[in-house]
Each structure stands twice: as C-alpha cells, then as structure tokens.
Amino acid sequence: MPDGSAVTPAKIQFFESQKKIHPKAVSGRYRRWKTILTWVLLAAFFVAPWIRWERGADAPAQAVLLDLTTPRFFVFWIEIWPQEIYYLTGVLIVAALGLFLATALAGRVWCGFACPQTVWTDLFVWIERAFEGDRAERIRLDKAPWTAKKVLRKAGKHAGWLAVSVVTGFGFVAFFTDAPRLALDLLTFNASYEAAGFFAMFAGMTYVMAGWTREQMCYYMCPWPRIQTAMLDEHSLVVTYDTLRGDTRGPKRKSQSWDERRAKGFGDCIDCGQCVQVCPVGVDIRTGEQADCINCGLCADACDNIMVAQDLPKGLIRFDSLAAQETRAQGKTYQWRLIRPRTIVYGLLMLVITGAMAWSYALRPRLDIAVQRDRAPLFVTLQDGTIRNAYTFKVSNKTRQNRSYSLAAGGIAGAEVKVVGEAEEDTGSAVSHISASPDSVATYRVYVTVPRASVPETSTPVTFELTDTTNGDRDSYKSVFLGPGDK
C-alpha cells in the first residue's frame, strides 16, 4: 500500500462447517413402514442370540452362533465348518446381488429402510425427541443457555443413548458366544478380555455413529451412495419432485385462491420447506435427484400432508422414475417395467447361486479327509528293501456320534498302511483302522510301505480310501508315493 499499512490476508476456509440436522417428526405411509421395519429388525437382532436350538450334549445350544473357538458357524440346523467358507462367500454374493436388485428397482431403498445405520439412528432420534421435543423445540433448546432443565434433558437423552448402546454392544458379541453365559460374565465382571473389549468397542461405536455422526456416516464414510448410481436406470423408482406440477414455487396467502396463484405462474408447491425439515440427511429433493438421498420417503409423507391440507392431490413428491416423468411430459401414458435386462440378470444370478449352495449343502458329505505327505525325507528305504512314505492324515467327522473308519491305500500293489499309535503299527496290513470324535477333526500320522518292485517310477499315484464302518460313508484323497525309481 502507498501509505505503508499492512494488508491482512482473508481467512481461507477449506470446508463448510457441518450443520446439525434436526429431523422433524412426520406421519404417513412411508413413516409407518419405516417404524414397523425398524422394530422388526431390532427385535430380530436382539432376540436371535437368545433362541435355543438343541444339537446334542457336546454342541452349543444357541440357534445362531458364530463360534470362533470351535470354530463353527451355526444357524439353526445348519453347521458350517471353516473349510466350507465358500458358503459364506455365496451368501455375501447373493446379498450383494440383492442389494443391486433393490437399487435397480427402488434406488437407495435399503439405505432408507433397512440399513443398520438408519435403523439405529431412527431409534436414537426417537429417544432424542422424547427428551428434547420435536424439531423446533430441539433447535430452541440447543440455542438456549445452560440451565438445570437443559442439563437434565440432555443428560436423559444421552443416558438413553448409552443404554441402547450397551444393549447393542452385548447383542453383537452375543452372536459370537453363548448369550446367557456372556450376560452372566459381564454382570459379574468375569468376562474375558476379548469379550469385554469387543463389547466396549461395539457399544462405543453405536453411541458415536447413531448418536453423533448420523448422516455424516452416509455423507463421508459409506461408499454406497457413490456406487448406487451405476445400479440405477431410467426405470428405477426414486423419490422425485414433480417440477411440472410444483414449479414455480412460492408461499401462498390464505386469501389467495389457487386460480389466482396459477394465473401468476405459480405451481402447487407453496415452498413450506416441510420436505427438507423431515429429511434425516437434510436433502432438498426439489433441487433434483441426489446421491445423498436415502429414499426413505419421509419427504413424500410431509408433502402429502400439506397437499391434503391445501385440498390438492397427493404425489407432488413421490417415488417415480425418470422415464415416467419424461413420458408424461410428452403427454403419453407410462407403464412401469419390473422385468428389465438388469433385474433379470440380478434375479437369475441370485437364483442360480442360491440353488447351487442349497444343492451343495444338501449333498455335502458327512465325512471329509485331507492328506499331506512329508517332504523330508522324501522316502525311506527299509532293511527288507521296501519303500516307505509318511503322511499326515486328517479326518473330519461332521456328525454328532463317535465314528470308526477303515483306511486303505489303493493304486499301488502290495501297499501296507500303518497308523502310528494304533495296533496295526506292529503287524502291518493293507487296511488300518482309525476313529474320530463327534464334530471334530482327528489327526493321525500314517506310514505307507510298498515293495520296491511296485514303484518303478520316482512318483506313483496313490489314493487313500476311508470308509465309515457304521454306515458305509466313503471319501477318498489322491496323493503321490515317492521312490528311487529304476536306475
């Protein structure tokens, strides 16, 4: 500056401060569906770990249990072993395809009605409303100075949030261990460090995510709003605002008739802002389709209530498709298409994968074996000239009874099987016998001894055959037998 005075640089703001959203209570059909679904999902989550399901004396009696100590995954009559993780993969694929199908049909309807973040946030907002009142009262309370009444109301709200968070933390951990035992251990301070740690972590995350971050989880942490745009097409039902009917929007005086208003170019929207005030993520749907909209339909409920009060038809804000809007704008009749290429593909993939898993599970063997040959030494030449290989043999008994099996090695003439620790080790025979406890994996060390003349090659195929002596169930495993070969 000519006068030598210093210039104060302007304060640069790199992001917009988060504005707290106070969603207003609303009534309507979508709010009813959300409430019903919220309580159904919460009841399923909290009740499921307490359902008992008898599986035998040595098996857990919890109907739904992801037992990490066994480890097993129990869902009523279904029991999944660790080596059957492909079933879990199939379930996740079907769930993802179901999410794609739901999005293709009705946008982010999962986010608006069934997402855990939405369900728990709805519950926390209900608690907040019970202690602090509806939207306008909550805003006034936040701006008011701190008084004893404000402290009590805020404390009551947070006490309710913490109570729900504690129960939720217990609910999560209860799916991984016996629920009654976990409750007793937590109440008597005898829970393991792992159980107590995960309980505290899930409770804390629930309190923060449902009570404090809320819509910010959807804005900044959830990737689905960005992915869903690839799942939508012009026939997908999403929450839309009818611009042809609603615009130009503006307030309406009580003395003003609708004919006078329309003569001035105004539409049916009176710009009351109710659709924005009830939105849990603060979206103004009138500005067009947005990725942040969770398709909960609460804005449609609020708008319908206003339309009824104004003696106008409902549906200014509604679930609609872009194709329907364009067709009606041309004065034509639109027929919504449920059967479309992407819905057919998603539906068929879900059907095929679900059917394949069900078929595989129904026919899965109750007996499973795995064999690993020792790598050092590759083989041993005994004093009588025979060749011996050593193997680690594992048998999975997927039944609830003790089982005895006969073990043989086929494919090589004169092969003798010896199980370390069993009586056959001293005698040697073509068949040996082993056993396995219920629902367990039995591990044995097995020697296979073969005459030198039976292994002219350095590597000879050998097949282990295991037969259940009680019911005749069989399983086999192909391996190799190594020898010196012909020199």
Short mmCIF file of C-alpha atoms in Angstrom, two decimals:
data_model
loop_
_atom_site.label_atom_id
_atom_site.label_comp_id
_atom_site.label_asym_id
_atom_site.label_seq_id
_atom_site.Cartn_x
_atom_site.Cartn_y
_atom_site.Cartn_z
CA MET A 1 0.00 0.00 0.00
CA PRO A 2 1.24 3.55 -0.71
CA ASP A 3 0.81 4.54 2.94
CA GLY A 4 2.83 1.53 4.09
CA SER A 5 0.00 -0.08 6.02
CA ALA A 6 -0.05 -3.88 6.20
CA VAL A 7 -2.64 -5.93 4.35
CA THR A 8 -4.44 -8.55 6.45
CA PRO A 9 -4.95 -11.68 4.36
CA ALA A 10 -8.51 -13.01 4.23
CA LYS A 11 -9.22 -16.11 6.25
CA ILE A 12 -9.39 -19.07 3.91
CA GLN A 13 -11.97 -21.75 4.72
CA PHE A 14 -11.28 -25.07 3.05
CA PHE A 15 -14.51 -26.82 4.07
CA GLU A 16 -18.02 -25.98 5.17
CA SER A 17 -18.80 -26.48 8.84
CA GLN A 18 -21.23 -29.32 9.48
CA LYS A 19 -24.73 -28.05 10.16
CA LYS A 20 -26.60 -30.08 12.72
CA ILE A 21 -29.73 -31.65 11.30
CA HIS A 22 -32.87 -31.82 13.44
CA PRO A 23 -35.31 -34.04 11.53
CA LYS A 24 -38.93 -33.23 12.22
CA ALA A 25 -41.47 -35.91 13.15
CA VAL A 26 -43.89 -36.80 10.36
CA SER A 27 -46.77 -39.22 9.84
CA GLY A 28 -47.65 -41.10 6.68
CA ARG A 29 -47.42 -44.46 4.97
CA TYR A 30 -43.65 -44.43 4.48
CA ARG A 31 -43.11 -43.42 8.12
CA ARG A 32 -45.35 -46.31 9.18
CA TRP A 33 -43.37 -48.77 7.07
CA LYS A 34 -40.11 -47.45 8.46
CA THR A 35 -41.36 -47.77 12.03
CA ILE A 36 -42.63 -51.31 11.50
CA LEU A 37 -39.42 -52.40 9.80
CA THR A 38 -37.27 -50.71 12.45
CA TRP A 39 -38.90 -52.59 15.30
CA VAL A 40 -38.92 -55.88 13.38
CA LEU A 41 -35.19 -55.62 12.60
CA LEU A 42 -34.29 -54.53 16.14
CA ALA A 43 -36.33 -57.39 17.60
CA ALA A 44 -34.62 -59.90 15.29
CA PHE A 45 -31.19 -58.57 16.24
CA PHE A 46 -31.73 -58.59 20.00
CA VAL A 47 -33.80 -61.80 20.24
CA ALA A 48 -31.86 -64.06 17.85
CA PRO A 49 -28.93 -64.81 20.26
CA TRP A 50 -31.39 -65.96 22.95
CA ILE A 51 -33.16 -68.55 20.79
CA ARG A 52 -32.17 -72.05 21.89
CA TRP A 53 -31.54 -74.95 19.50
CA GLU A 54 -30.54 -78.37 20.84
CA ARG A 55 -27.76 -80.07 18.87
CA GLY A 56 -26.54 -82.64 21.36
CA ALA A 57 -24.66 -82.84 24.63
CA ASP A 58 -21.33 -81.53 23.29
CA ALA A 59 -22.74 -78.89 20.93
CA PRO A 60 -23.73 -75.26 21.59
CA ALA A 61 -27.44 -74.76 22.19
CA GLN A 62 -27.65 -71.30 20.61
CA ALA A 63 -29.66 -71.14 17.38
CA VAL A 64 -27.47 -68.51 15.67
CA LEU A 65 -23.82 -68.60 16.70
CA LEU A 66 -20.51 -67.79 15.04
CA ASP A 67 -18.34 -69.85 17.36
CA LEU A 68 -14.71 -68.78 16.99
CA THR A 69 -13.40 -71.31 19.50
CA THR A 70 -14.56 -74.44 17.64
CA PRO A 71 -14.66 -72.80 15.02
CA ARG A 72 -18.13 -73.35 13.55
CA PHE A 73 -20.97 -71.24 12.18
CA PHE A 74 -24.36 -72.41 13.44
CA VAL A 75 -27.68 -71.21 12.02
CA PHE A 76 -30.45 -73.39 13.42
CA TRP A 77 -29.95 -76.82 11.74
CA ILE A 78 -27.12 -75.60 9.50
CA GLU A 79 -23.50 -76.06 10.60
CA ILE A 80 -20.67 -74.58 8.53
CA TRP A 81 -17.06 -75.68 9.02
CA PRO A 82 -14.03 -73.43 8.35
CA GLN A 83 -13.15 -75.29 5.13
CA GLU A 84 -16.67 -74.58 3.90
CA ILE A 85 -16.12 -70.83 3.86
CA TYR A 86 -17.34 -70.82 0.26
CA TYR A 87 -20.89 -70.97 1.66
CA LEU A 88 -20.31 -67.64 3.40
CA THR A 89 -18.87 -66.29 0.16
CA GLY A 90 -22.02 -67.39 -1.63
CA VAL A 91 -24.23 -65.72 0.97
CA LEU A 92 -22.30 -62.45 0.61
CA ILE A 93 -22.56 -62.60 -3.18
CA VAL A 94 -26.32 -63.21 -3.02
CA ALA A 95 -26.67 -60.35 -0.50
CA ALA A 96 -24.74 -58.01 -2.81
CA LEU A 97 -26.87 -59.03 -5.79
CA GLY A 98 -30.00 -58.50 -3.69
CA LEU A 99 -28.77 -55.00 -2.89
CA PHE A 100 -28.13 -54.37 -6.59
CA LEU A 101 -31.63 -55.64 -7.45
CA ALA A 102 -33.29 -53.50 -4.77
CA THR A 103 -31.38 -50.44 -6.02
CA ALA A 104 -32.33 -51.11 -9.64
CA LEU A 105 -35.98 -51.32 -8.58
CA ALA A 106 -36.24 -48.56 -5.96
CA GLY A 107 -32.95 -46.70 -5.59
CA ARG A 108 -31.41 -46.50 -2.12
CA VAL A 109 -34.43 -48.14 -0.51
CA TRP A 110 -32.05 -50.32 1.56
CA CYS A 111 -30.45 -47.18 2.99
CA GLY A 112 -33.79 -45.62 3.78
CA PHE A 113 -35.50 -48.57 5.44
CA ALA A 114 -33.15 -51.42 6.45
CA CYS A 115 -29.55 -50.20 6.79
CA PRO A 116 -28.32 -50.64 10.40
CA GLN A 117 -27.15 -47.02 10.43
CA THR A 118 -30.67 -45.91 9.51
CA VAL A 119 -32.38 -48.29 11.96
CA TRP A 120 -30.28 -47.29 14.97
CA THR A 121 -30.35 -43.60 14.02
CA ASP A 122 -34.15 -43.75 13.91
CA LEU A 123 -34.12 -45.24 17.40
CA PHE A 124 -31.72 -42.59 18.71
CA VAL A 125 -33.75 -39.75 17.14
CA TRP A 126 -36.88 -41.17 18.80
CA ILE A 127 -35.08 -41.07 22.18
CA GLU A 128 -33.87 -37.53 21.47
CA ARG A 129 -37.39 -36.43 20.58
CA ALA A 130 -38.77 -38.00 23.77
CA PHE A 131 -36.44 -35.92 25.96
CA GLU A 132 -35.98 -32.71 23.95
CA GLY A 133 -39.16 -32.42 21.91
CA ASP A 134 -39.71 -32.07 18.18
CA ARG A 135 -37.55 -30.15 15.73
CA ALA A 136 -38.41 -26.54 16.68
CA GLU A 137 -38.12 -27.27 20.40
CA ARG A 138 -34.77 -29.01 19.94
CA ILE A 139 -33.39 -26.07 17.97
CA ARG A 140 -34.50 -23.64 20.68
CA LEU A 141 -33.01 -25.89 23.36
CA ASP A 142 -29.64 -26.01 21.59
CA LYS A 143 -29.56 -22.20 21.37
CA ALA A 144 -30.77 -21.66 24.93
CA PRO A 145 -28.27 -21.03 27.76
CA TRP A 146 -27.34 -23.91 30.01
CA THR A 147 -29.82 -24.31 32.84
CA ALA A 148 -30.69 -27.15 35.19
CA LYS A 149 -33.63 -28.09 32.96
CA LYS A 150 -31.45 -28.18 29.85
CA VAL A 151 -28.81 -30.27 31.63
CA LEU A 152 -31.44 -32.77 32.78
CA ARG A 153 -32.99 -33.09 29.33
CA LYS A 154 -29.61 -33.51 27.65
CA ALA A 155 -28.48 -35.97 30.32
CA GLY A 156 -31.65 -38.01 29.93
CA LYS A 157 -31.13 -38.21 26.18
CA HIS A 158 -27.53 -39.36 26.49
CA ALA A 159 -28.46 -41.83 29.22
CA GLY A 160 -31.00 -43.35 26.83
CA TRP A 161 -28.42 -43.43 24.04
CA LEU A 162 -25.88 -45.12 26.30
CA ALA A 163 -28.43 -47.69 27.47
CA VAL A 164 -29.25 -48.64 23.89
CA SER A 165 -25.54 -48.69 23.01
CA VAL A 166 -24.75 -51.04 25.88
CA VAL A 167 -27.52 -53.44 24.87
CA THR A 168 -26.39 -53.22 21.25
CA GLY A 169 -22.79 -53.96 22.19
CA PHE A 170 -23.94 -57.02 24.08
CA GLY A 171 -26.09 -58.06 21.13
CA PHE A 172 -23.14 -58.00 18.74
CA VAL A 173 -20.87 -60.05 20.99
CA ALA A 174 -23.70 -62.48 21.80
CA PHE A 175 -23.62 -63.72 18.22
CA PHE A 176 -20.06 -64.97 18.85
CA THR A 177 -20.50 -66.63 22.25
CA ASP A 178 -23.27 -68.12 24.36
CA ALA A 179 -25.63 -65.23 25.21
CA PRO A 180 -26.76 -66.29 28.73
CA ARG A 181 -23.19 -67.09 29.74
CA LEU A 182 -21.94 -63.78 28.32
CA ALA A 183 -24.60 -61.82 30.22
CA LEU A 184 -23.63 -63.52 33.49
CA ASP A 185 -19.91 -62.98 32.88
CA LEU A 186 -20.38 -59.29 32.11
CA LEU A 187 -22.63 -58.73 35.13
CA THR A 188 -20.17 -60.49 37.46
CA PHE A 189 -17.08 -58.91 35.79
CA ASN A 190 -15.76 -62.35 34.82
CA ALA A 191 -15.82 -61.82 31.06
CA SER A 192 -12.63 -62.44 29.11
CA TYR A 193 -10.56 -59.52 27.91
CA GLU A 194 -11.61 -60.29 24.33
CA ALA A 195 -15.34 -60.34 25.12
CA ALA A 196 -15.16 -57.23 27.29
CA GLY A 197 -13.06 -55.39 24.68
CA PHE A 198 -15.39 -56.14 21.78
CA PHE A 199 -18.42 -55.34 23.96
CA ALA A 200 -16.96 -51.92 24.78
CA MET A 201 -15.95 -51.30 21.16
CA PHE A 202 -19.37 -52.10 19.68
CA ALA A 203 -21.17 -50.13 22.40
CA GLY A 204 -18.93 -47.11 21.81
CA MET A 205 -19.29 -47.30 18.03
CA THR A 206 -23.08 -47.45 18.34
CA TYR A 207 -23.13 -44.40 20.61
CA VAL A 208 -20.91 -42.38 18.27
CA MET A 209 -22.32 -43.48 14.92
CA ALA A 210 -26.05 -43.40 15.74
CA GLY A 211 -25.94 -40.55 18.23
CA TRP A 212 -23.32 -38.13 16.94
CA THR A 213 -22.30 -38.80 13.33
CA ARG A 214 -25.67 -39.94 11.94
CA GLU A 215 -26.00 -38.59 8.39
CA GLN A 216 -22.25 -37.90 8.23
CA MET A 217 -21.74 -41.67 8.04
CA CYS A 218 -23.79 -41.61 4.84
CA TYR A 219 -22.07 -38.49 3.51
CA TYR A 220 -18.42 -39.30 4.10
CA MET A 221 -17.86 -42.91 5.18
CA CYS A 222 -20.36 -45.10 3.31
CA PRO A 223 -19.28 -45.87 -0.28
CA TRP A 224 -22.73 -47.00 -1.40
CA PRO A 225 -24.08 -43.53 -2.43
CA ARG A 226 -21.26 -43.32 -4.96
CA ILE A 227 -21.72 -46.90 -6.17
CA GLN A 228 -25.51 -46.86 -6.46
CA THR A 229 -25.52 -44.56 -9.47
CA ALA A 230 -24.18 -47.44 -11.56
CA MET A 231 -27.08 -49.64 -10.40
CA LEU A 232 -29.83 -47.22 -11.43
CA ASP A 233 -31.51 -46.89 -14.81
CA GLU A 234 -34.26 -44.65 -16.16
CA HIS A 235 -36.95 -47.02 -14.84
CA SER A 236 -35.70 -47.16 -11.24
CA LEU A 237 -38.15 -45.80 -8.71
CA VAL A 238 -36.59 -42.98 -6.71
CA VAL A 239 -38.01 -40.14 -4.64
CA THR A 240 -38.71 -37.30 -7.08
CA TYR A 241 -40.28 -33.88 -7.14
CA ASP A 242 -42.77 -33.16 -9.91
CA THR A 243 -41.36 -29.91 -11.30
CA LEU A 244 -44.07 -29.57 -13.96
CA ARG A 245 -46.74 -29.52 -11.28
CA GLY A 246 -44.87 -27.82 -8.45
CA ASP A 247 -42.85 -25.01 -10.06
CA THR A 248 -42.75 -22.10 -9.99
CA ARG A 249 -42.91 -22.45 -6.21
CA GLY A 250 -43.60 -19.78 -3.64
CA PRO A 251 -45.62 -19.09 -0.48
CA LYS A 252 -49.40 -18.81 -0.69
CA ARG A 253 -51.53 -16.33 1.22
CA LYS A 254 -54.69 -17.62 2.86
CA SER A 255 -56.75 -15.05 0.96
CA GLN A 256 -55.27 -16.11 -2.36
CA SER A 257 -57.20 -18.63 -4.45
CA TRP A 258 -55.45 -21.33 -6.44
CA ASP A 259 -56.78 -19.90 -9.69
CA GLU A 260 -55.23 -16.53 -8.89
CA ARG A 261 -51.98 -18.22 -7.92
CA ARG A 262 -51.79 -20.28 -11.10
CA ALA A 263 -52.63 -17.24 -13.18
CA LYS A 264 -49.44 -15.68 -11.86
CA GLY A 265 -47.43 -18.71 -12.95
CA PHE A 266 -47.07 -20.44 -9.56
CA GLY A 267 -47.33 -24.20 -9.14
CA ASP A 268 -48.65 -26.40 -6.34
CA CYS A 269 -45.52 -26.14 -4.16
CA ILE A 270 -46.05 -23.46 -1.52
CA ASP A 271 -42.37 -23.57 -0.52
CA CYS A 272 -43.19 -24.52 3.09
CA GLY A 273 -39.91 -26.43 3.50
CA GLN A 274 -41.54 -29.37 5.28
CA CYS A 275 -39.89 -31.84 2.90
CA VAL A 276 -36.46 -30.58 3.96
CA GLN A 277 -37.28 -30.39 7.67
CA VAL A 278 -38.30 -34.06 7.90
CA CYS A 279 -35.35 -35.36 5.85
CA PRO A 280 -32.88 -37.27 8.08
CA VAL A 281 -29.96 -36.26 5.82
CA GLY A 282 -31.06 -32.68 5.13
CA VAL A 283 -31.64 -33.08 1.38
CA ASP A 284 -33.93 -30.75 -0.58
CA ILE A 285 -35.40 -33.17 -3.10
CA ARG A 286 -36.86 -30.26 -5.08
CA THR A 287 -33.41 -29.47 -6.45
CA GLY A 288 -33.32 -32.79 -8.32
CA GLU A 289 -32.17 -36.37 -7.83
CA GLN A 290 -29.20 -36.57 -5.44
CA ALA A 291 -26.79 -39.28 -4.37
CA ASP A 292 -27.21 -38.30 -0.71
CA CYS A 293 -30.97 -39.02 -0.76
CA ILE A 294 -31.60 -42.30 1.06
CA ASN A 295 -35.05 -42.89 -0.48
CA CYS A 296 -36.85 -43.12 2.85
CA GLY A 297 -39.93 -41.34 1.51
CA LEU A 298 -40.43 -39.11 4.56
CA CYS A 299 -40.43 -36.01 2.38
CA ALA A 300 -43.27 -37.55 0.37
CA ASP A 301 -45.24 -38.08 3.60
CA ALA A 302 -44.67 -34.46 4.64
CA CYS A 303 -45.64 -33.11 1.22
CA ASP A 304 -48.75 -35.30 1.04
CA ASN A 305 -49.89 -33.91 4.39
CA ILE A 306 -49.52 -30.37 3.06
CA MET A 307 -51.34 -31.23 -0.16
CA VAL A 308 -54.25 -32.67 1.82
CA ALA A 309 -54.38 -29.52 3.95
CA GLN A 310 -54.43 -27.43 0.77
CA ASP A 311 -57.14 -29.63 -0.79
CA LEU A 312 -54.78 -30.68 -3.58
CA PRO A 313 -53.95 -34.15 -4.97
CA LYS A 314 -51.14 -36.06 -3.28
CA GLY A 315 -47.98 -37.04 -5.10
CA LEU A 316 -46.16 -33.78 -5.66
CA ILE A 317 -43.21 -35.64 -4.13
CA ARG A 318 -43.38 -39.38 -4.74
CA PHE A 319 -41.50 -42.50 -5.79
CA ASP A 320 -41.24 -42.18 -9.55
CA SER A 321 -38.85 -42.92 -12.40
CA LEU A 322 -37.12 -40.57 -14.81
CA ALA A 323 -38.66 -42.46 -17.72
CA ALA A 324 -42.14 -41.92 -16.26
CA GLN A 325 -41.55 -38.18 -15.88
CA GLU A 326 -40.27 -37.82 -19.43
CA THR A 327 -43.16 -39.88 -20.84
CA ARG A 328 -45.82 -37.88 -19.00
CA ALA A 329 -44.15 -34.63 -20.05
CA GLN A 330 -44.79 -35.72 -23.65
CA GLY A 331 -48.45 -36.35 -22.84
CA LYS A 332 -48.14 -40.13 -23.10
CA THR A 333 -49.08 -42.92 -20.69
CA TYR A 334 -46.23 -44.65 -18.85
CA GLN A 335 -46.20 -48.30 -17.80
CA TRP A 336 -43.60 -49.18 -15.20
CA ARG A 337 -41.39 -52.11 -16.21
CA LEU A 338 -40.45 -54.56 -13.49
CA ILE A 339 -38.86 -57.03 -15.92
CA ARG A 340 -35.80 -55.35 -17.39
CA PRO A 341 -32.41 -56.70 -18.51
CA ARG A 342 -30.61 -55.81 -15.27
CA THR A 343 -33.38 -57.10 -13.00
CA ILE A 344 -33.44 -60.35 -14.97
CA VAL A 345 -29.66 -60.74 -14.66
CA TYR A 346 -29.63 -59.96 -10.94
CA GLY A 347 -32.60 -62.24 -10.25
CA LEU A 348 -31.21 -65.16 -12.25
CA LEU A 349 -27.77 -64.87 -10.63
CA MET A 350 -29.34 -64.88 -7.17
CA LEU A 351 -31.49 -67.89 -8.07
CA VAL A 352 -28.59 -69.86 -9.56
CA ILE A 353 -26.16 -69.16 -6.71
CA THR A 354 -28.76 -69.84 -4.01
CA GLY A 355 -29.82 -73.06 -5.72
CA ALA A 356 -26.22 -74.20 -6.15
CA MET A 357 -25.46 -73.58 -2.46
CA ALA A 358 -28.62 -75.36 -1.32
CA TRP A 359 -27.88 -78.33 -3.59
CA SER A 360 -24.26 -78.47 -2.46
CA TYR A 361 -25.21 -78.31 1.22
CA ALA A 362 -27.89 -80.97 0.87
CA LEU A 363 -25.41 -83.36 -0.77
CA ARG A 364 -22.31 -82.44 1.20
CA PRO A 365 -20.52 -85.45 2.70
CA ARG A 366 -20.57 -86.08 6.44
CA LEU A 367 -17.02 -87.34 6.07
CA ASP A 368 -14.06 -85.35 4.78
CA ILE A 369 -10.36 -86.20 4.66
CA ALA A 370 -7.16 -84.32 3.89
CA VAL A 371 -3.69 -85.82 3.40
CA GLN A 372 -0.30 -84.12 3.43
CA ARG A 373 2.83 -86.08 2.52
CA ASP A 374 6.04 -85.46 4.45
CA ARG A 375 8.61 -83.54 2.42
CA ALA A 376 11.67 -84.58 4.39
CA PRO A 377 12.73 -87.23 3.88
CA LEU A 378 11.03 -87.86 0.55
CA PHE A 379 11.09 -91.61 1.19
CA VAL A 380 12.83 -94.16 3.39
CA THR A 381 14.31 -97.48 2.19
CA LEU A 382 13.84 -100.13 4.90
CA GLN A 383 16.17 -103.08 5.61
CA ASP A 384 13.99 -105.51 3.66
CA GLY A 385 14.13 -103.27 0.56
CA THR A 386 10.61 -101.88 0.84
CA ILE A 387 9.96 -98.17 0.39
CA ARG A 388 8.08 -96.13 2.99
CA ASN A 389 6.43 -92.70 2.77
CA ALA A 390 4.98 -90.79 5.73
CA TYR A 391 1.74 -88.77 5.63
CA THR A 392 -0.27 -86.59 7.94
CA PHE A 393 -3.86 -87.77 7.71
CA LYS A 394 -6.84 -85.68 8.88
CA VAL A 395 -10.42 -86.88 9.03
CA SER A 396 -13.34 -84.51 9.68
CA ASN A 397 -16.27 -86.19 11.42
CA LYS A 398 -19.27 -83.91 10.70
CA THR A 399 -21.71 -86.00 12.71
CA ARG A 400 -22.63 -85.91 16.41
CA GLN A 401 -21.55 -89.52 17.07
CA ASN A 402 -18.23 -91.28 17.53
CA ARG A 403 -17.13 -92.85 14.26
CA SER A 404 -14.75 -95.68 13.35
CA TYR A 405 -13.21 -95.94 9.92
CA SER A 406 -11.15 -98.35 7.84
CA LEU A 407 -8.26 -96.80 5.94
CA ALA A 408 -6.65 -98.28 2.82
CA ALA A 409 -4.17 -97.09 0.20
CA GLY A 410 -5.06 -98.01 -3.38
CA GLY A 411 -3.34 -97.74 -6.73
CA ILE A 412 -0.09 -99.47 -5.70
CA ALA A 413 0.23 -103.25 -5.46
CA GLY A 414 1.18 -104.57 -2.04
CA ALA A 415 0.74 -101.25 -0.20
CA GLU A 416 0.54 -101.59 3.58
CA VAL A 417 -0.92 -98.90 5.83
CA LYS A 418 0.31 -98.32 9.37
CA VAL A 419 -1.16 -95.74 11.75
CA VAL A 420 1.23 -94.51 14.43
CA GLY A 421 -0.18 -95.29 17.84
CA GLU A 422 -2.61 -97.95 16.63
CA ALA A 423 -2.25 -101.71 17.00
CA GLU A 424 -1.73 -102.20 13.27
CA GLU A 425 1.64 -100.43 13.52
CA ASP A 426 3.30 -103.63 14.63
CA THR A 427 1.50 -106.05 12.33
CA GLY A 428 1.12 -104.11 9.08
CA SER A 429 -1.80 -104.73 6.71
CA ALA A 430 -3.50 -103.37 3.61
CA VAL A 431 -6.22 -101.85 5.81
CA SER A 432 -5.89 -99.96 9.07
CA HIS A 433 -8.50 -98.58 11.47
CA ILE A 434 -8.91 -95.11 12.96
CA SER A 435 -11.65 -93.23 14.82
CA ALA A 436 -12.89 -89.67 15.24
CA SER A 437 -14.83 -87.95 18.00
CA PRO A 438 -18.15 -86.18 17.23
CA ASP A 439 -17.91 -82.91 15.30
CA SER A 440 -14.14 -82.88 15.31
CA VAL A 441 -11.03 -83.27 13.20
CA ALA A 442 -8.88 -86.27 14.09
CA THR A 443 -5.20 -86.13 13.05
CA TYR A 444 -3.02 -89.21 12.53
CA ARG A 445 0.45 -89.94 11.29
CA VAL A 446 0.30 -92.66 8.65
CA TYR A 447 3.06 -94.78 7.09
CA VAL A 448 2.57 -96.41 3.70
CA THR A 449 5.04 -99.17 2.90
CA VAL A 450 5.33 -100.55 -0.65
CA PRO A 451 7.50 -103.30 -2.20
CA ARG A 452 10.34 -101.93 -4.26
CA ALA A 453 9.08 -103.56 -7.44
CA SER A 454 5.70 -101.76 -7.14
CA VAL A 455 7.23 -98.29 -7.54
CA PRO A 456 9.31 -98.28 -10.74
CA GLU A 457 8.79 -94.51 -11.10
CA THR A 458 10.04 -91.73 -8.86
CA SER A 459 6.41 -90.63 -8.36
CA THR A 460 3.47 -93.03 -8.33
CA PRO A 461 -0.19 -92.02 -7.77
CA VAL A 462 -1.76 -93.34 -4.59
CA THR A 463 -5.35 -92.99 -3.40
CA PHE A 464 -6.32 -93.04 0.27
CA GLU A 465 -9.77 -94.53 0.81
CA LEU A 466 -11.62 -94.06 4.09
CA THR A 467 -14.82 -95.98 4.86
CA ASP A 468 -17.18 -95.45 7.79
CA THR A 469 -17.62 -98.89 9.34
CA THR A 470 -21.07 -97.94 10.68
CA ASN A 471 -22.96 -96.51 7.72
CA GLY A 472 -20.61 -97.14 4.80
CA ASP A 473 -19.91 -93.46 4.01
CA ARG A 474 -16.78 -93.12 1.91
CA ASP A 475 -14.27 -90.48 0.97
CA SER A 476 -11.02 -90.61 -0.95
CA TYR A 477 -7.97 -88.44 -1.43
CA LYS A 478 -5.44 -88.62 -4.25
CA SER A 479 -1.79 -88.15 -3.41
CA VAL A 480 1.58 -89.44 -4.63
CA PHE A 481 4.07 -92.03 -3.39
CA LEU A 482 7.74 -91.18 -3.98
CA GLY A 483 10.51 -93.69 -4.53
CA PRO A 484 14.01 -94.00 -6.03
CA GLY A 485 12.68 -95.17 -9.41
CA ASP A 486 14.52 -97.55 -11.76
CA LYS A 487 18.17 -96.74 -12.17
#
